[in-house]
PDB file of C-alpha atoms in Angstrom:
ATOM      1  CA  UNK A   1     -24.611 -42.312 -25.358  1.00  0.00           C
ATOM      2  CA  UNK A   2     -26.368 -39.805 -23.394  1.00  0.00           C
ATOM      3  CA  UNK A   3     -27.677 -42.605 -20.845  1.00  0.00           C
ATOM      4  CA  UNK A   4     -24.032 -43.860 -20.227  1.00  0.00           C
ATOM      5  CA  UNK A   5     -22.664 -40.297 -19.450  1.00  0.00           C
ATOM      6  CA  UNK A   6     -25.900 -40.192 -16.870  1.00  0.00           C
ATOM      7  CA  UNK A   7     -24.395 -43.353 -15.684  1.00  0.00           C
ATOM      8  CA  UNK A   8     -20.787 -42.371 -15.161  1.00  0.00           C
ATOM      9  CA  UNK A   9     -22.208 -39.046 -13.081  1.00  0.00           C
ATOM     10  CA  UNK A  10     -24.157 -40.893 -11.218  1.00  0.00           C
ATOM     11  CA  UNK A  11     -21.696 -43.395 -10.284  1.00  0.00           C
ATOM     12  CA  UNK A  12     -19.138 -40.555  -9.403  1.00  0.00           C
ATOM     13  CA  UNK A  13     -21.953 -39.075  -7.199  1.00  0.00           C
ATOM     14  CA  UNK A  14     -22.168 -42.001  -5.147  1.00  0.00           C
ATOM     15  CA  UNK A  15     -18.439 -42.527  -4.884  1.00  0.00           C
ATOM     16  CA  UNK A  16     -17.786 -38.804  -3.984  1.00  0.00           C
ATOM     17  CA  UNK A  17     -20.556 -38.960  -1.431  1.00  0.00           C
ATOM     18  CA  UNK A  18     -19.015 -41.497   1.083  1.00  0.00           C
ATOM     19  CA  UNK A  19     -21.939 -43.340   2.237  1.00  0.00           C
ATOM     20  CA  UNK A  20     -21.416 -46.068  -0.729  1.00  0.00           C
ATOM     21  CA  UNK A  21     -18.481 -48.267  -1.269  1.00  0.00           C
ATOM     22  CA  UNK A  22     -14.801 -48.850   0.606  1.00  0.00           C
ATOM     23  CA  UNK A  23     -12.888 -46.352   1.637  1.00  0.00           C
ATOM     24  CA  UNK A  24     -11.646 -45.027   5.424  1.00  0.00           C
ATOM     25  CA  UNK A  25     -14.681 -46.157   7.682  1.00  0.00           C
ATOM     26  CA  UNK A  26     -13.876 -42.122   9.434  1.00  0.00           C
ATOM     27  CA  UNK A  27     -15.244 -40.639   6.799  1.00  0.00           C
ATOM     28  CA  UNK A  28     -18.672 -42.570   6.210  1.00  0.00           C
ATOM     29  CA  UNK A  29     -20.803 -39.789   7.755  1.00  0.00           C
ATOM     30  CA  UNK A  30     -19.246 -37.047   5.582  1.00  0.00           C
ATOM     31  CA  UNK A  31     -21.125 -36.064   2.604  1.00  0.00           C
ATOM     32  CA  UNK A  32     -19.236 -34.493  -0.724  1.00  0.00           C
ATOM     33  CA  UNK A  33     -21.121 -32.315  -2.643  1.00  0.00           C
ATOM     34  CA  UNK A  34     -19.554 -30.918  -6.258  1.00  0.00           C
ATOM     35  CA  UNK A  35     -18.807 -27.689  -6.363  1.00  0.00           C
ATOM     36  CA  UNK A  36     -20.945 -25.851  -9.379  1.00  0.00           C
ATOM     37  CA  UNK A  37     -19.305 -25.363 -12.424  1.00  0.00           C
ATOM     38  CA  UNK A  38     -20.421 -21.656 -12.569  1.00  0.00           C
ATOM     39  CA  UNK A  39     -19.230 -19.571  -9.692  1.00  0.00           C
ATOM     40  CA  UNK A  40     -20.989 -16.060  -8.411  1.00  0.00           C
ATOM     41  CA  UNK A  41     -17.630 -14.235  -8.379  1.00  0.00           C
ATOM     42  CA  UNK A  42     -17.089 -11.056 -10.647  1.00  0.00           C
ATOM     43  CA  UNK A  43     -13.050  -9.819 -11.742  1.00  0.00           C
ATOM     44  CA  UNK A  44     -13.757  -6.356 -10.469  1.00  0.00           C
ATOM     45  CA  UNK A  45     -13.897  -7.646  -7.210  1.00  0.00           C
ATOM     46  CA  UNK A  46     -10.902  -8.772  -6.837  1.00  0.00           C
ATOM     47  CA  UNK A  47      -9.657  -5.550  -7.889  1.00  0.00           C
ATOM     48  CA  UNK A  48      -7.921  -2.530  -5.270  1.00  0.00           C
ATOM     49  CA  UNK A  49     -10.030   0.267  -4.943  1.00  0.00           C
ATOM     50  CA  UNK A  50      -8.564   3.914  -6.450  1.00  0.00           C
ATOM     51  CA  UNK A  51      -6.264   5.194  -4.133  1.00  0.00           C
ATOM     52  CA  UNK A  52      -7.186   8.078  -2.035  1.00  0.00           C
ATOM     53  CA  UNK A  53      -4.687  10.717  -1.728  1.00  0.00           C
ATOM     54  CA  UNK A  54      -3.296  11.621   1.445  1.00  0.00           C
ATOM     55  CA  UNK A  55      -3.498  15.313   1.539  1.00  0.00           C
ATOM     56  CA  UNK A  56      -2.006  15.584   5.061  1.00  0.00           C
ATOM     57  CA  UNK A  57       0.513  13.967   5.040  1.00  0.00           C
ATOM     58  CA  UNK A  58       1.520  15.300   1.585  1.00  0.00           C
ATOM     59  CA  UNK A  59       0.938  18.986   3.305  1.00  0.00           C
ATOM     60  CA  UNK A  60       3.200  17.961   5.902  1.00  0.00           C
ATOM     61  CA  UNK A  61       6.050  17.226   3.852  1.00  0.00           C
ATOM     62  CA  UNK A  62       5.849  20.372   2.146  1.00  0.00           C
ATOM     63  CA  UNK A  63       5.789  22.445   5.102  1.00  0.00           C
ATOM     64  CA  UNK A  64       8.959  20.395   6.217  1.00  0.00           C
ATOM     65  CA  UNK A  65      11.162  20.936   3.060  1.00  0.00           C
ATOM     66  CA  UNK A  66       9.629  24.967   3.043  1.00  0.00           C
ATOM     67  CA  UNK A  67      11.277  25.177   6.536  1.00  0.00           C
ATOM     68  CA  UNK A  68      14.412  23.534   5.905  1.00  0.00           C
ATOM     69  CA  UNK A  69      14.857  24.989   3.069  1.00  0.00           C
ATOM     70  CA  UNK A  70      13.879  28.569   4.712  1.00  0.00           C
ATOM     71  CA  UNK A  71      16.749  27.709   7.661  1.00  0.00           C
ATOM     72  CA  UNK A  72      19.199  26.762   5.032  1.00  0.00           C
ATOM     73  CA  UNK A  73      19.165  29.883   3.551  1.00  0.00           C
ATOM     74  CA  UNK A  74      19.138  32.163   6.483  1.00  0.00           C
ATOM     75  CA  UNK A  75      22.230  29.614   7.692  1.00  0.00           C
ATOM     76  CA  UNK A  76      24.388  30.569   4.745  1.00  0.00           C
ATOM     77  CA  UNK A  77      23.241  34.192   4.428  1.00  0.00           C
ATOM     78  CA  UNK A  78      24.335  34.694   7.988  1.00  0.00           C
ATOM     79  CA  UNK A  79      27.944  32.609   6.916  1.00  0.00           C
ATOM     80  CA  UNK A  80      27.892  34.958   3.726  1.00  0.00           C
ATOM     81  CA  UNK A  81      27.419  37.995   6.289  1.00  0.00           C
ATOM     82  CA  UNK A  82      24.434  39.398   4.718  1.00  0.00           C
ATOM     83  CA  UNK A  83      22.806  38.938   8.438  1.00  0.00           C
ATOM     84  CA  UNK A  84      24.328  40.951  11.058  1.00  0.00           C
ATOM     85  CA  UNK A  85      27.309  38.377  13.308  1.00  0.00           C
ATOM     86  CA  UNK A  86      25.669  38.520  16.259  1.00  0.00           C
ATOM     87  CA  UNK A  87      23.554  35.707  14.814  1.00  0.00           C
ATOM     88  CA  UNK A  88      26.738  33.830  13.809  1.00  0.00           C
ATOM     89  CA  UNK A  89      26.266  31.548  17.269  1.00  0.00           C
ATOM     90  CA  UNK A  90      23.259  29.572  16.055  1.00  0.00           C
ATOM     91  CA  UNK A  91      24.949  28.515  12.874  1.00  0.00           C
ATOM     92  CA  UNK A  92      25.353  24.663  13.703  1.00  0.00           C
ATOM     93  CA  UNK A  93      21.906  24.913  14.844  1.00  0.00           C
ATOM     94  CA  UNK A  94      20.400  25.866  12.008  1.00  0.00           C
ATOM     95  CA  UNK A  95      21.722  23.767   9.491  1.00  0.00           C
ATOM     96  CA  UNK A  96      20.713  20.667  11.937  1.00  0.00           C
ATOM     97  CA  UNK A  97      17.170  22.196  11.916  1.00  0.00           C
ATOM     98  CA  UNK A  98      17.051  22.706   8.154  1.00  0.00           C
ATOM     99  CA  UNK A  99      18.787  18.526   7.681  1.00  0.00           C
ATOM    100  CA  UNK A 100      16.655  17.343  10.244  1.00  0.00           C
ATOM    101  CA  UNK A 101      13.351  19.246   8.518  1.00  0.00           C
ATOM    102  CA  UNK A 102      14.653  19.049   5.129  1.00  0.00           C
ATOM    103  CA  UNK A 103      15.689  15.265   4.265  1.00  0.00           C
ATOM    104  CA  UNK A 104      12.177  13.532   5.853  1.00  0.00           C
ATOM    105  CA  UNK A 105      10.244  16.222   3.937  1.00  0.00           C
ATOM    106  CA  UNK A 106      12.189  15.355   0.649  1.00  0.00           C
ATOM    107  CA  UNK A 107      11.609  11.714   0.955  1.00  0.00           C
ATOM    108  CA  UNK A 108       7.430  11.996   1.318  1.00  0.00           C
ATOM    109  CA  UNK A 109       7.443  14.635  -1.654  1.00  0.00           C
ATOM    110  CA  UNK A 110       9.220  12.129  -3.918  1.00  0.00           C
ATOM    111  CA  UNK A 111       7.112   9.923  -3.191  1.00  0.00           C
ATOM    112  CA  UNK A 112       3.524  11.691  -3.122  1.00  0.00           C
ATOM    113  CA  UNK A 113       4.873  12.619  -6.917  1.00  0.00           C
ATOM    114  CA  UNK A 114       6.232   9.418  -8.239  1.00  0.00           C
ATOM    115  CA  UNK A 115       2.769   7.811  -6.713  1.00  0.00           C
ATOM    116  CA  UNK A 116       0.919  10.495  -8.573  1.00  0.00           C
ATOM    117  CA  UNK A 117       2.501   9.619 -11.542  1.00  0.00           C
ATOM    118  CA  UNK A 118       1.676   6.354 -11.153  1.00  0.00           C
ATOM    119  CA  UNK A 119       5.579   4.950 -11.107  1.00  0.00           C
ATOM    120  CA  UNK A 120       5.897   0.833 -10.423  1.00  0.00           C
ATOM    121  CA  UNK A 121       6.236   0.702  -7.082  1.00  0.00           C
ATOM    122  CA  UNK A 122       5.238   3.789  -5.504  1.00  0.00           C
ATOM    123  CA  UNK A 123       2.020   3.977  -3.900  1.00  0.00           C
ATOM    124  CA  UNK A 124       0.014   6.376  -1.713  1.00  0.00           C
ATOM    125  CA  UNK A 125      -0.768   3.599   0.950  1.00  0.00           C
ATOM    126  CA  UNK A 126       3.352   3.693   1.425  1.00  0.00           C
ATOM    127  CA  UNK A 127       2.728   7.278   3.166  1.00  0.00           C
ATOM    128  CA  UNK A 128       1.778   7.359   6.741  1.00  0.00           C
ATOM    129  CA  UNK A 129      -2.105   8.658   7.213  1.00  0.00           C
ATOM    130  CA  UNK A 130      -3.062  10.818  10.300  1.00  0.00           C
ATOM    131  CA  UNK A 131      -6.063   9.966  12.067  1.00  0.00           C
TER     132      UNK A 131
END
């Protein structure tokens, strides 16, 4: 039994080799070799690395919803008239500033927290990294 099984390999040796038998005359000088049945590779290679936060840009986007937030306030307190109405002029710009500061800032805190949390889909590589 065991010499037949010798056999068949051997014969599949020669006929994977090239050099032996019919075939395309191209390939006559290319030699097959079979791969190993074992193979050197481990599972945790192929796995990502843990995530490194980004603690600037995560600093970033709480500075920008602070400010907004900080211009929103001052915007209505000065509609309200809690701040004198000589101020009453820069309204418009102020609440621009505070959108403009405010919505980008939201955004990158949502998602530095749902990444944190580890929600499908969210990830700290999605944030933008300073150099």
């Amino acid at each position: 039994m065991w010499k037949s099984c010798a056999k068949k390999e051997f014969v599949h040796n020669v006929s994977m080799s090239g050099k032996e038998g019919g075939g395309d005359k191209r390939f006559n000088n290319v030699d097959y070799t079979l791969l190993p049945e074992t193979d050197d590779y481990a599972d945790s290679q192929f796995m990502n690395p843990p995530a490194k936060i980004p603690w600037k840009p995560i600093s970033l986007a709480v500075i920008l919803i602070t400010e907004g937030f900080i211009l929103f306030i001052m915007a209505s307190l000065i509609v309200c008239g809690y701040i004198d109405a000589k101020y009453s002029d820069q309204i418009w710009l102020l609440i621009f500033i505070g959108i403009v500061k405010f919505i980008p800032g939201i955004y990158h805190t949502r998602l530095a927290i749902l990444a944190y949390k580890k929600v499908p889909g969210y990830f700290f590589e999605d944030m933008t990294e300073f150099d």
